[in-house]
Amino acid sequence: MSKRSIVPFGPQHPVLPEPIHLDLALEDEKVVEAIPSIGFVHRGLEKLVEKKDFNEYVYVAERICGICSFMHGMGYCESVENIMEVEIPPRAKYLRTIWCEMSRIHSHLLWLGLLADAFGFESLFMETWRMREKVLDMFEYSTGGRVIFSVNKIGGQRKDMDNDMIREFLSVFADMERDLKELVKTFLNNSAVNSRLRDVGFLTKQQAFDLGAVGPFMRSSGISRDTRKLGYAAYPFLDFEPITSDVGDCYARTDVRIREIFQSIDLIRQAAAKIPNGEVSVPVKGFPQGEYFMRVEQPRGEAIYYVKANGTKFLDRVRVRTPTFANLPGMLETMKGCQLADVPILILTIDPCISCTER
Amino acid sequence: MPENIIIPISSEVLLEEVLKMKGGGCRLVQICATRIPDGYELSYSFGKDFDLYTLRFNIGEEVEIPSISGIYPASFLYENEIHDLFGVPIKMISLDYKGGLYRTEKKTPFK
C-alpha cells in the first residue's frame, strides 16, 4: 500500500503570483485530495461600503483587482444604475465594451505569459508580455492609467475616446492579431508545451456544472455560457458566440483563452464600427433604494455584484462573488489523481486571481 | 430578458427549496449574508441558463442553519465565508474550517 503524506503548497511558490495555500494529500507522487486555504491578504473591501458613499465606492470596487479593475468598477456601476433605473448614453455603452474587451485581451495575454513562465519557457513568456504591454499603452493613452483607470462612474463614463484614437487602436490590434497568430503556434503546437498541457487536469462537463465553474474554465469543459450574452453594455448589438471546447483538459483551457483573445479583437472592431456619437454620461440625482444582482463576464468568468441600497448615500451591502472563488471547487476536482508535478499547471489553468478573491 | 427573481422562504424549508433548485437543473451561483438589526439576511442564488433565482430568508443571531454542501458540494467555500466573516452558525459543512478559512489580522466575524 502506498504511503500517504501531506505536502503543503503555497502560499509562496514560484508559479503563484498571489497567495493561496493547498494541503495536498499524496500517495507516492499522486494527489488524492487537496484542501485549500485562502484569506492571507483579505482586505475587507465589502465592509468598506459602510464608510464610503455609493459614488466613492466606484474607486474601491476598481481596486478589488489590478487586472480586471475596469470590469469591477463597471459591474458595480451597472448594479447601482439598475437600482436607480439610470439609462446611460449609447456611446458610454460602447466605450464600456471596448475597455472591457481590452481588459480581457490584456488579462489573457498576462495569463499566457504566466503559463509559459510556469513551464520554464522564458522567451515565450517575454514575447507574450511584450504584446500585452501594447494594450497597457492603449489603456494609458485612453484613460491615463495602466492599472486603475477611474473612467467609470454611475451614469456613464468620465472619459471619451475620439475617433482618431479608436482608429489608432484598431491599427495596433491588427498588428497584434498578426503577431499573435504566430505566437500561439508555440502554445498550441510545440511538443514540449503540449506535453505539459494535454491530457492533464480533466474536468468533465457535468463536474463543471455541479461545481459551479465559470468562465473559460467552464467553457473548456463544453458548457456554452457567456455572461456577456445577458446584454449589458453594448454586447446586445455585437455578433459573437461563446467559445467552447469539449475536451476539458489544460490544453483546452489554453486553446479557449487564445481564441477568446481573437474574439475580443473582433468585438472591438465591431464596436468601433458601430459606436455612435454623443454624450458619455448622464447626470444622476438622488440616492439608490433597492437591490440588484448584476452579472458581468470578466476574463476569468462570471462575476456577481450584489448591491443593497437603503435610500441614503451609504449602501447596506455590496457583495462581489469573483470568478476565482467560484472556480476553486472545480480546480480541486481536477487535482484528484494528478501528479504532484502537474499541480502548478493545474492551478494556473483556472487563471486564479486571489487578489479578486481576497476582496 | 433573463429573469432575476428573489424568492422569500423560511429557514426551515431551506434544504427542501435547495433540493427543488437542484432537481430543476440549477447551478449554485453564490451565497451571501447581510447584517440586519436583529440578525442576518441570507441570499442563496441559483442559475439556470441566464436566469437567476435567489432564495431569501432572515435568521436571528445564533440561529443555526443547515449546510447545503450535501446537495451542492461547491457551497462549502461560501458557507465557511459567511461563518467566518459574519458569524452565521452553519452545521454539517462538508469541509468545515471552523473559522480558519480567512486568516485576517482583525478578529472575525466583523461586527
Tab-separated table of C-alpha atoms in Angstrom:
chain	number	residue	atom	x	y	z
A	1	MET	CA	0.000	0.000	0.000
A	2	SER	CA	1.259	3.476	-0.869
A	3	LYS	CA	2.356	5.729	1.900
A	4	ARG	CA	0.117	8.768	2.327
A	5	SER	CA	1.757	12.094	3.063
A	6	ILE	CA	0.680	15.712	3.207
A	7	VAL	CA	2.629	18.297	1.220
A	8	PRO	CA	1.978	21.986	1.858
A	9	PHE	CA	1.829	24.019	-1.376
A	10	GLY	CA	1.939	27.818	-1.257
A	11	PRO	CA	1.098	30.498	-0.261
A	12	GLN	CA	4.552	31.378	-1.612
A	13	HIS	CA	5.526	29.441	-4.701
A	14	PRO	CA	7.288	30.393	-7.960
A	15	VAL	CA	4.144	29.899	-10.062
A	16	LEU	CA	1.838	31.708	-7.670
A	17	PRO	CA	1.798	35.463	-8.148
A	18	GLU	CA	-0.673	35.685	-5.294
A	19	PRO	CA	-1.157	33.702	-2.111
A	20	ILE	CA	-3.221	30.554	-1.905
A	21	HIS	CA	-2.279	27.552	0.160
A	22	LEU	CA	-3.127	23.926	-0.551
A	23	ASP	CA	-2.651	20.925	1.649
A	24	LEU	CA	-2.004	18.151	-0.862
A	25	ALA	CA	-2.673	14.612	0.322
A	26	LEU	CA	-0.355	12.362	-1.703
A	27	GLU	CA	0.002	8.660	-2.267
A	28	ASP	CA	3.545	8.477	-3.568
A	29	GLU	CA	3.511	11.223	-6.246
A	30	LYS	CA	-0.235	11.059	-6.872
A	31	VAL	CA	-2.530	13.704	-5.408
A	32	VAL	CA	-5.592	12.117	-3.799
A	33	GLU	CA	-7.020	15.206	-2.157
A	34	ALA	CA	-6.372	18.937	-1.986
A	35	ILE	CA	-7.654	21.257	0.710
A	36	PRO	CA	-7.387	24.989	0.013
A	37	SER	CA	-6.740	27.864	2.373
A	38	ILE	CA	-7.282	31.460	1.367
A	39	GLY	CA	-7.591	34.612	3.419
A	40	PHE	CA	-3.919	35.516	3.713
A	41	VAL	CA	-4.488	39.009	2.342
A	42	HIS	CA	-8.210	39.580	2.910
A	43	ARG	CA	-8.830	43.337	2.716
A	44	GLY	CA	-12.438	43.731	3.830
A	45	LEU	CA	-13.386	45.857	0.800
A	46	GLU	CA	-17.038	44.822	1.077
A	47	LYS	CA	-17.053	46.084	4.647
A	48	LEU	CA	-15.661	49.424	3.450
A	49	VAL	CA	-19.053	50.224	1.943
A	50	GLU	CA	-20.056	51.422	5.415
A	51	LYS	CA	-17.529	54.275	5.193
A	52	LYS	CA	-17.634	55.270	1.507
A	53	ASP	CA	-20.726	56.689	-0.135
A	54	PHE	CA	-22.145	54.973	-3.196
A	55	ASN	CA	-20.305	57.262	-5.625
A	56	GLU	CA	-16.954	56.958	-3.861
A	57	TYR	CA	-17.299	53.183	-3.743
A	58	VAL	CA	-16.646	53.020	-7.523
A	59	TYR	CA	-12.979	53.699	-6.704
A	60	VAL	CA	-12.968	50.950	-4.083
A	61	ALA	CA	-14.552	48.475	-6.495
A	62	GLU	CA	-11.863	49.259	-9.082
A	63	ARG	CA	-9.215	48.392	-6.541
A	64	ILE	CA	-10.502	44.872	-5.932
A	65	CYS	CA	-8.087	43.710	-8.600
A	66	GLY	CA	-5.458	45.306	-10.792
A	67	ILE	CA	-6.143	43.074	-13.790
A	68	CYS	CA	-9.910	43.452	-14.098
A	69	SER	CA	-10.151	46.822	-12.350
A	70	PHE	CA	-12.217	48.295	-15.183
A	71	MET	CA	-14.768	45.483	-15.059
A	72	HIS	CA	-15.056	45.635	-11.277
A	73	GLY	CA	-15.843	49.327	-11.475
A	74	MET	CA	-18.252	48.799	-14.338
A	75	GLY	CA	-20.049	45.869	-12.666
A	76	TYR	CA	-20.614	47.919	-9.529
A	77	CYS	CA	-21.787	50.959	-11.537
A	78	GLU	CA	-24.192	48.853	-13.604
A	79	SER	CA	-25.761	47.361	-10.476
A	80	VAL	CA	-26.365	50.815	-8.953
A	81	GLU	CA	-27.601	52.113	-12.329
A	82	ASN	CA	-30.080	49.242	-12.473
A	83	ILE	CA	-31.357	50.070	-8.979
A	84	MET	CA	-31.704	53.770	-9.845
A	85	GLU	CA	-33.099	52.968	-13.326
A	86	VAL	CA	-30.447	55.131	-14.953
A	87	GLU	CA	-30.045	54.617	-18.697
A	88	ILE	CA	-26.509	55.503	-19.711
A	89	PRO	CA	-25.886	57.047	-23.178
A	90	PRO	CA	-25.282	54.623	-26.076
A	91	ARG	CA	-21.728	55.903	-26.597
A	92	ALA	CA	-20.906	55.089	-22.956
A	93	LYS	CA	-22.151	51.522	-23.515
A	94	TYR	CA	-19.789	51.084	-26.452
A	95	LEU	CA	-16.892	52.632	-24.553
A	96	ARG	CA	-17.508	50.196	-21.708
A	97	THR	CA	-17.500	47.324	-24.188
A	98	ILE	CA	-14.234	48.416	-25.811
A	99	TRP	CA	-12.455	48.854	-22.477
A	100	CYS	CA	-13.899	45.522	-21.253
A	101	GLU	CA	-12.530	43.668	-24.262
A	102	MET	CA	-9.176	45.411	-23.980
A	103	SER	CA	-9.110	44.211	-20.351
A	104	ARG	CA	-9.863	40.659	-21.484
A	105	ILE	CA	-7.054	40.731	-24.064
A	106	HIS	CA	-4.545	42.062	-21.560
A	107	SER	CA	-5.650	39.566	-18.904
A	108	HIS	CA	-5.471	36.554	-21.231
A	109	LEU	CA	-2.048	37.651	-22.512
A	110	LEU	CA	-0.881	38.077	-18.940
A	111	TRP	CA	-2.114	34.570	-18.176
A	112	LEU	CA	-0.446	33.073	-21.257
A	113	GLY	CA	2.825	34.672	-20.164
A	114	LEU	CA	2.489	33.271	-16.659
A	115	LEU	CA	1.748	29.849	-18.126
A	116	ALA	CA	4.876	29.999	-20.299
A	117	ASP	CA	6.868	31.081	-17.260
A	118	ALA	CA	5.437	28.178	-15.230
A	119	PHE	CA	6.798	25.584	-17.610
A	120	GLY	CA	10.079	27.448	-17.961
A	121	PHE	CA	9.679	28.861	-21.481
A	122	GLU	CA	11.206	32.251	-20.742
A	123	SER	CA	11.311	33.620	-24.291
A	124	LEU	CA	7.643	32.744	-24.826
A	125	PHE	CA	6.807	34.493	-21.570
A	126	MET	CA	8.661	37.632	-22.682
A	127	GLU	CA	7.116	37.676	-26.152
A	128	THR	CA	3.610	37.345	-24.687
A	129	TRP	CA	4.110	40.105	-22.178
A	130	ARG	CA	5.718	42.329	-24.816
A	131	MET	CA	2.438	42.070	-26.688
A	132	ARG	CA	0.421	42.732	-23.542
A	133	GLU	CA	2.419	45.887	-22.990
A	134	LYS	CA	0.812	47.395	-26.109
A	135	VAL	CA	-2.624	47.001	-24.519
A	136	LEU	CA	-1.417	48.719	-21.368
A	137	ASP	CA	-0.063	51.549	-23.515
A	138	MET	CA	-3.503	51.917	-25.096
A	139	PHE	CA	-5.078	51.991	-21.644
A	140	GLU	CA	-2.669	54.704	-20.602
A	141	TYR	CA	-3.345	56.697	-23.766
A	142	SER	CA	-7.137	56.477	-23.427
A	143	THR	CA	-7.598	56.675	-19.653
A	144	GLY	CA	-4.370	57.986	-18.166
A	145	GLY	CA	-3.831	54.821	-16.130
A	146	ARG	CA	-2.240	51.463	-16.762
A	147	VAL	CA	-3.794	49.598	-13.824
A	148	ILE	CA	-6.514	51.724	-12.247
A	149	PHE	CA	-8.380	53.773	-14.829
A	150	SER	CA	-11.135	55.556	-12.881
A	151	VAL	CA	-13.174	56.138	-16.027
A	152	ASN	CA	-16.373	54.537	-14.728
A	153	LYS	CA	-18.949	56.492	-12.837
A	154	ILE	CA	-22.567	55.945	-12.021
A	155	GLY	CA	-24.349	57.302	-15.064
A	156	GLY	CA	-21.685	56.625	-17.678
A	157	GLN	CA	-18.014	57.300	-18.310
A	158	ARG	CA	-15.679	60.046	-17.155
A	159	LYS	CA	-13.618	59.966	-20.351
A	160	ASP	CA	-14.228	59.533	-24.045
A	161	MET	CA	-12.108	58.212	-26.901
A	162	ASP	CA	-12.032	60.326	-30.038
A	163	ASN	CA	-12.356	58.699	-33.433
A	164	ASP	CA	-8.642	59.138	-34.261
A	165	MET	CA	-7.730	57.299	-31.085
A	166	ILE	CA	-10.090	54.443	-31.913
A	167	ARG	CA	-8.639	54.189	-35.460
A	168	GLU	CA	-5.142	54.106	-33.990
A	169	PHE	CA	-6.150	51.344	-31.598
A	170	LEU	CA	-7.618	49.307	-34.442
A	171	SER	CA	-4.329	49.561	-36.284
A	172	VAL	CA	-2.419	48.351	-33.187
A	173	PHE	CA	-4.861	45.450	-32.777
A	174	ALA	CA	-4.434	44.497	-36.460
A	175	ASP	CA	-0.658	44.231	-35.924
A	176	MET	CA	-1.191	42.396	-32.665
A	177	GLU	CA	-3.544	39.909	-34.301
A	178	ARG	CA	-0.924	39.106	-36.937
A	179	ASP	CA	1.855	38.675	-34.345
A	180	LEU	CA	-0.393	36.686	-32.061
A	181	LYS	CA	-1.216	34.180	-34.787
A	182	GLU	CA	2.490	33.388	-34.960
A	183	LEU	CA	2.952	33.339	-31.191
A	184	VAL	CA	0.081	30.992	-30.400
A	185	LYS	CA	1.502	28.352	-32.723
A	186	THR	CA	4.053	27.706	-29.988
A	187	PHE	CA	1.388	27.433	-27.278
A	188	LEU	CA	-0.759	25.108	-29.350
A	189	ASN	CA	1.754	23.077	-31.380
A	190	ASN	CA	5.072	22.955	-29.553
A	191	SER	CA	5.663	19.411	-28.304
A	192	ALA	CA	7.277	20.475	-25.010
A	193	VAL	CA	4.324	22.768	-24.243
A	194	ASN	CA	1.821	20.138	-25.316
A	195	SER	CA	3.402	17.526	-23.061
A	196	ARG	CA	2.617	19.707	-20.041
A	197	LEU	CA	-0.932	20.624	-21.093
A	198	ARG	CA	-2.536	17.746	-22.942
A	199	ASP	CA	-4.454	15.042	-21.046
A	200	VAL	CA	-3.803	16.800	-17.741
A	201	GLY	CA	-6.376	18.048	-15.248
A	202	PHE	CA	-9.634	16.927	-16.807
A	203	LEU	CA	-12.903	18.499	-15.713
A	204	THR	CA	-15.976	16.974	-17.298
A	205	LYS	CA	-18.993	18.973	-18.403
A	206	GLN	CA	-21.058	17.509	-15.546
A	207	GLN	CA	-18.367	18.272	-12.972
A	208	ALA	CA	-18.040	21.838	-14.262
A	209	PHE	CA	-21.795	22.294	-13.878
A	210	ASP	CA	-22.078	20.594	-10.477
A	211	LEU	CA	-19.147	22.516	-9.022
A	212	GLY	CA	-20.362	25.895	-10.271
A	213	ALA	CA	-17.372	26.588	-12.532
A	214	VAL	CA	-17.451	29.766	-14.617
A	215	GLY	CA	-15.669	31.461	-17.496
A	216	PRO	CA	-13.097	29.879	-19.821
A	217	PHE	CA	-12.504	27.154	-17.213
A	218	MET	CA	-16.153	26.105	-17.603
A	219	ARG	CA	-16.366	26.675	-21.356
A	220	SER	CA	-13.308	24.442	-21.861
A	221	SER	CA	-15.413	21.622	-20.451
A	222	GLY	CA	-18.130	22.059	-23.043
A	223	ILE	CA	-20.629	24.397	-21.367
A	224	SER	CA	-21.607	27.174	-23.729
A	225	ARG	CA	-22.447	30.022	-21.384
A	226	ASP	CA	-21.024	33.519	-21.523
A	227	THR	CA	-22.452	36.223	-19.274
A	228	ARG	CA	-21.904	38.837	-21.995
A	229	LYS	CA	-24.964	37.275	-23.627
A	230	LEU	CA	-27.029	38.762	-20.756
A	231	GLY	CA	-26.962	42.000	-22.705
A	232	TYR	CA	-25.175	44.581	-20.601
A	233	ALA	CA	-23.079	47.410	-22.123
A	234	ALA	CA	-23.165	47.205	-25.970
A	235	TYR	CA	-22.970	43.410	-26.216
A	236	PRO	CA	-26.582	43.029	-27.445
A	237	PHE	CA	-25.546	44.927	-30.600
A	238	LEU	CA	-22.483	42.800	-31.324
A	239	ASP	CA	-22.267	39.437	-33.013
A	240	PHE	CA	-20.471	36.724	-31.073
A	241	GLU	CA	-20.930	33.231	-29.677
A	242	PRO	CA	-19.317	31.685	-26.573
A	243	ILE	CA	-16.063	29.893	-27.350
A	244	THR	CA	-16.003	26.336	-26.074
A	245	SER	CA	-14.074	23.095	-26.166
A	246	ASP	CA	-15.340	19.623	-25.321
A	247	VAL	CA	-12.022	18.258	-24.085
A	248	GLY	CA	-11.780	19.761	-20.585
A	249	ASP	CA	-8.012	19.482	-20.034
A	250	CYS	CA	-5.321	22.116	-19.542
A	251	TYR	CA	-4.712	22.323	-23.297
A	252	ALA	CA	-8.414	23.052	-23.904
A	253	ARG	CA	-8.304	25.892	-21.362
A	254	THR	CA	-5.310	27.385	-23.133
A	255	ASP	CA	-6.953	26.982	-26.535
A	256	VAL	CA	-10.219	28.605	-25.388
A	257	ARG	CA	-8.434	31.617	-23.907
A	258	ILE	CA	-6.344	32.077	-27.039
A	259	ARG	CA	-9.458	32.012	-29.232
A	260	GLU	CA	-11.113	34.472	-26.837
A	261	ILE	CA	-8.306	36.967	-27.476
A	262	PHE	CA	-9.067	36.894	-31.204
A	263	GLN	CA	-12.779	37.153	-30.407
A	264	SER	CA	-12.147	40.217	-28.238
A	265	ILE	CA	-10.223	41.909	-31.044
A	266	ASP	CA	-13.164	41.194	-33.330
A	267	LEU	CA	-15.615	42.612	-30.775
A	268	ILE	CA	-13.544	45.790	-30.502
A	269	ARG	CA	-13.647	46.108	-34.307
A	270	GLN	CA	-17.420	45.637	-34.316
A	271	ALA	CA	-17.880	48.148	-31.504
A	272	ALA	CA	-15.610	50.686	-33.217
A	273	ALA	CA	-17.666	50.379	-36.383
A	274	LYS	CA	-20.934	50.979	-34.568
A	275	ILE	CA	-20.063	53.433	-31.794
A	276	PRO	CA	-22.423	56.400	-32.027
A	277	ASN	CA	-21.507	59.999	-31.313
A	278	GLY	CA	-22.933	61.778	-28.321
A	279	GLU	CA	-22.621	62.204	-24.597
A	280	VAL	CA	-20.758	59.698	-22.443
A	281	SER	CA	-22.639	60.236	-19.189
A	282	VAL	CA	-25.920	61.423	-17.778
A	283	PRO	CA	-26.414	63.329	-14.521
A	284	VAL	CA	-27.593	61.150	-11.654
A	285	LYS	CA	-29.634	62.663	-8.869
A	286	GLY	CA	-30.846	61.216	-5.605
A	287	PHE	CA	-29.813	58.095	-3.737
A	288	PRO	CA	-30.377	54.454	-4.672
A	289	GLN	CA	-33.052	52.390	-2.954
A	290	GLY	CA	-33.497	48.698	-3.630
A	291	GLU	CA	-31.257	45.813	-4.524
A	292	TYR	CA	-29.833	44.216	-7.644
A	293	PHE	CA	-27.688	41.254	-8.667
A	294	MET	CA	-25.519	42.329	-11.610
A	295	ARG	CA	-23.563	39.718	-13.556
A	296	VAL	CA	-20.558	40.558	-15.696
A	297	GLU	CA	-18.270	38.304	-17.753
A	298	GLN	CA	-14.761	39.049	-16.555
A	299	PRO	CA	-11.685	37.455	-18.167
A	300	ARG	CA	-11.878	34.672	-15.573
A	301	GLY	CA	-15.619	34.244	-15.804
A	302	GLU	CA	-18.889	35.400	-14.352
A	303	ALA	CA	-18.614	37.910	-11.514
A	304	ILE	CA	-21.618	38.867	-9.362
A	305	TYR	CA	-22.159	42.310	-7.887
A	306	TYR	CA	-24.923	42.414	-5.316
A	307	VAL	CA	-25.835	45.879	-4.140
A	308	LYS	CA	-28.443	46.618	-1.499
A	309	ALA	CA	-29.315	50.282	-1.001
A	310	ASN	CA	-31.489	51.991	1.583
A	311	GLY	CA	-32.228	55.385	0.044
A	312	THR	CA	-29.289	57.152	1.734
A	313	LYS	CA	-25.846	57.845	0.323
A	314	PHE	CA	-24.444	54.828	2.187
A	315	LEU	CA	-25.266	51.358	0.928
A	316	ASP	CA	-26.358	48.482	3.168
A	317	ARG	CA	-24.325	45.885	1.366
A	318	VAL	CA	-22.029	45.334	-1.571
A	319	ARG	CA	-21.097	41.760	-2.259
A	320	VAL	CA	-18.729	40.676	-5.011
A	321	ARG	CA	-18.608	36.995	-5.976
A	322	THR	CA	-15.470	36.726	-8.040
A	323	PRO	CA	-14.884	34.071	-10.723
A	324	THR	CA	-11.841	32.594	-8.998
A	325	PHE	CA	-13.909	31.987	-5.854
A	326	ALA	CA	-16.401	30.034	-7.967
A	327	ASN	CA	-13.659	28.094	-9.742
A	328	LEU	CA	-11.821	26.857	-6.649
A	329	PRO	CA	-14.025	23.744	-6.110
A	330	GLY	CA	-13.563	22.799	-9.786
A	331	MET	CA	-9.816	23.307	-9.506
A	332	LEU	CA	-9.677	20.950	-6.509
A	333	GLU	CA	-11.566	18.336	-8.518
A	334	THR	CA	-9.057	18.495	-11.388
A	335	MET	CA	-6.254	17.705	-8.941
A	336	LYS	CA	-7.638	14.376	-7.789
A	337	GLY	CA	-5.403	11.722	-9.279
A	338	CYS	CA	-2.907	14.118	-10.864
A	339	GLN	CA	0.848	14.026	-10.342
A	340	LEU	CA	2.423	16.428	-7.862
A	341	ALA	CA	4.495	17.987	-10.675
A	342	ASP	CA	1.291	18.959	-12.510
A	343	VAL	CA	-0.237	20.859	-9.584
A	344	PRO	CA	1.287	24.264	-10.512
A	345	ILE	CA	-0.065	23.990	-14.072
A	346	LEU	CA	-3.491	22.918	-12.816
A	347	ILE	CA	-3.689	25.899	-10.512
A	348	LEU	CA	-2.616	28.214	-13.315
A	349	THR	CA	-5.116	26.910	-15.837
A	350	ILE	CA	-8.067	28.245	-13.828
A	351	ASP	CA	-6.275	31.624	-14.147
A	352	PRO	CA	-6.540	32.242	-10.399
A	353	CYS	CA	-6.869	35.799	-9.205
A	354	ILE	CA	-6.506	35.647	-5.455
A	355	SER	CA	-6.499	39.426	-5.337
A	356	CYS	CA	-10.129	39.353	-6.529
A	357	THR	CA	-10.941	36.507	-4.184
A	358	GLU	CA	-9.437	38.362	-1.225
A	359	ARG	CA	-11.619	41.407	-1.817
B	1	MET	CA	-34.776	39.391	-20.820
B	2	PRO	CA	-33.406	36.850	-18.318
B	3	GLU	CA	-35.191	36.579	-15.006
B	4	ASN	CA	-33.627	37.913	-11.819
B	5	ILE	CA	-36.050	36.850	-9.095
B	6	ILE	CA	-35.799	36.906	-5.301
B	7	ILE	CA	-37.901	34.167	-3.663
B	8	PRO	CA	-38.697	34.674	0.046
B	9	ILE	CA	-38.604	31.426	2.056
B	10	SER	CA	-38.252	30.460	5.718
B	11	SER	CA	-35.048	28.962	7.069
B	12	GLU	CA	-36.917	25.753	7.998
B	13	VAL	CA	-37.513	24.863	4.350
B	14	LEU	CA	-34.049	25.791	3.088
B	15	LEU	CA	-32.918	22.257	2.250
B	16	GLU	CA	-36.261	21.445	0.652
B	17	GLU	CA	-36.106	24.527	-1.574
B	18	VAL	CA	-32.462	23.920	-2.465
B	19	LEU	CA	-33.327	20.354	-3.461
B	20	LYS	CA	-36.013	21.762	-5.753
B	21	MET	CA	-33.390	24.005	-7.365
B	22	LYS	CA	-31.098	21.043	-7.853
B	23	GLY	CA	-33.940	18.995	-9.277
B	24	GLY	CA	-34.781	21.859	-11.617
B	25	GLY	CA	-31.284	21.773	-13.104
B	26	CYS	CA	-29.971	24.934	-11.446
B	27	ARG	CA	-26.336	25.586	-10.598
B	28	LEU	CA	-25.205	27.313	-7.399
B	29	VAL	CA	-24.187	30.870	-8.206
B	30	GLN	CA	-23.443	32.400	-4.822
B	31	ILE	CA	-24.403	32.615	-1.159
B	32	CYS	CA	-24.161	35.841	0.798
B	33	ALA	CA	-25.098	37.257	4.162
B	34	THR	CA	-26.139	40.808	5.026
B	35	ARG	CA	-26.292	42.205	8.547
B	36	ILE	CA	-29.752	43.320	9.615
B	37	PRO	CA	-30.658	44.796	13.018
B	38	ASP	CA	-31.550	41.501	14.720
B	39	GLY	CA	-29.532	39.002	12.761
B	40	TYR	CA	-28.745	38.200	9.160
B	41	GLU	CA	-30.412	38.218	5.794
B	42	LEU	CA	-29.212	35.276	3.745
B	43	SER	CA	-29.356	35.004	-0.052
B	44	TYR	CA	-28.760	31.750	-1.911
B	45	SER	CA	-28.570	32.383	-5.663
B	46	PHE	CA	-29.043	29.716	-8.301
B	47	GLY	CA	-28.788	29.985	-12.040
B	48	LYS	CA	-30.397	28.185	-14.915
B	49	ASP	CA	-29.153	29.299	-18.317
B	50	PHE	CA	-29.188	33.068	-17.779
B	51	ASP	CA	-31.990	33.193	-15.210
B	52	LEU	CA	-31.085	33.921	-11.605
B	53	TYR	CA	-33.220	32.763	-8.674
B	54	THR	CA	-32.328	33.886	-5.171
B	55	LEU	CA	-33.759	32.179	-2.091
B	56	ARG	CA	-34.012	34.784	0.659
B	57	PHE	CA	-34.645	34.407	4.383
B	58	ASN	CA	-33.778	36.111	7.646
B	59	ILE	CA	-32.424	34.475	10.769
B	60	GLY	CA	-31.706	35.800	14.246
B	61	GLU	CA	-28.307	35.918	15.956
B	62	GLU	CA	-27.010	32.478	16.971
B	63	VAL	CA	-29.655	30.634	14.944
B	64	GLU	CA	-28.003	27.640	13.341
B	65	ILE	CA	-28.836	26.718	9.748
B	66	PRO	CA	-28.044	23.513	7.853
B	67	SER	CA	-25.325	23.350	5.240
B	68	ILE	CA	-26.359	22.702	1.653
B	69	SER	CA	-22.962	21.142	0.846
B	70	GLY	CA	-24.601	17.699	0.713
B	71	ILE	CA	-26.648	18.956	-2.243
B	72	TYR	CA	-24.253	21.458	-3.820
B	73	PRO	CA	-20.673	20.417	-2.907
B	74	ALA	CA	-19.248	23.782	-4.013
B	75	SER	CA	-21.210	25.572	-1.299
B	76	PHE	CA	-18.598	24.793	1.360
B	77	LEU	CA	-16.499	27.869	0.492
B	78	TYR	CA	-19.478	30.238	0.618
B	79	GLU	CA	-20.696	28.721	3.879
B	80	ASN	CA	-17.286	28.959	5.518
B	81	GLU	CA	-17.050	32.545	4.304
B	82	ILE	CA	-20.321	33.683	5.857
B	83	HIS	CA	-19.471	31.760	9.010
B	84	ASP	CA	-16.039	33.388	9.275
B	85	LEU	CA	-16.848	36.946	8.253
B	86	PHE	CA	-20.408	37.311	9.577
B	87	GLY	CA	-20.600	34.691	12.313
B	88	VAL	CA	-23.564	32.782	10.877
B	89	PRO	CA	-23.553	29.342	12.521
B	90	ILE	CA	-23.846	26.574	9.915
B	91	LYS	CA	-23.926	22.899	10.778
B	92	MET	CA	-22.643	19.917	8.802
B	93	ILE	CA	-20.492	21.752	6.239
B	94	SER	CA	-18.699	19.081	4.205
B	95	LEU	CA	-15.360	20.820	4.735
B	96	ASP	CA	-15.624	22.939	7.868
B	97	TYR	CA	-12.665	25.253	8.526
B	98	LYS	CA	-14.220	26.166	11.885
B	99	GLY	CA	-13.343	29.830	11.488
B	100	GLY	CA	-9.991	29.263	9.814
B	101	LEU	CA	-10.776	29.981	6.150
B	102	TYR	CA	-9.951	33.674	6.475
B	103	ARG	CA	-6.714	34.409	8.306
B	104	THR	CA	-7.365	38.070	8.956
B	105	GLU	CA	-5.362	40.129	11.384
B	106	LYS	CA	-8.600	41.644	12.696
B	107	LYS	CA	-10.717	39.295	14.685
B	108	THR	CA	-13.616	37.817	12.766
B	109	PRO	CA	-16.573	37.833	12.498
B	110	PHE	CA	-16.636	41.531	11.622
B	111	LYS	CA	-19.332	43.140	13.763
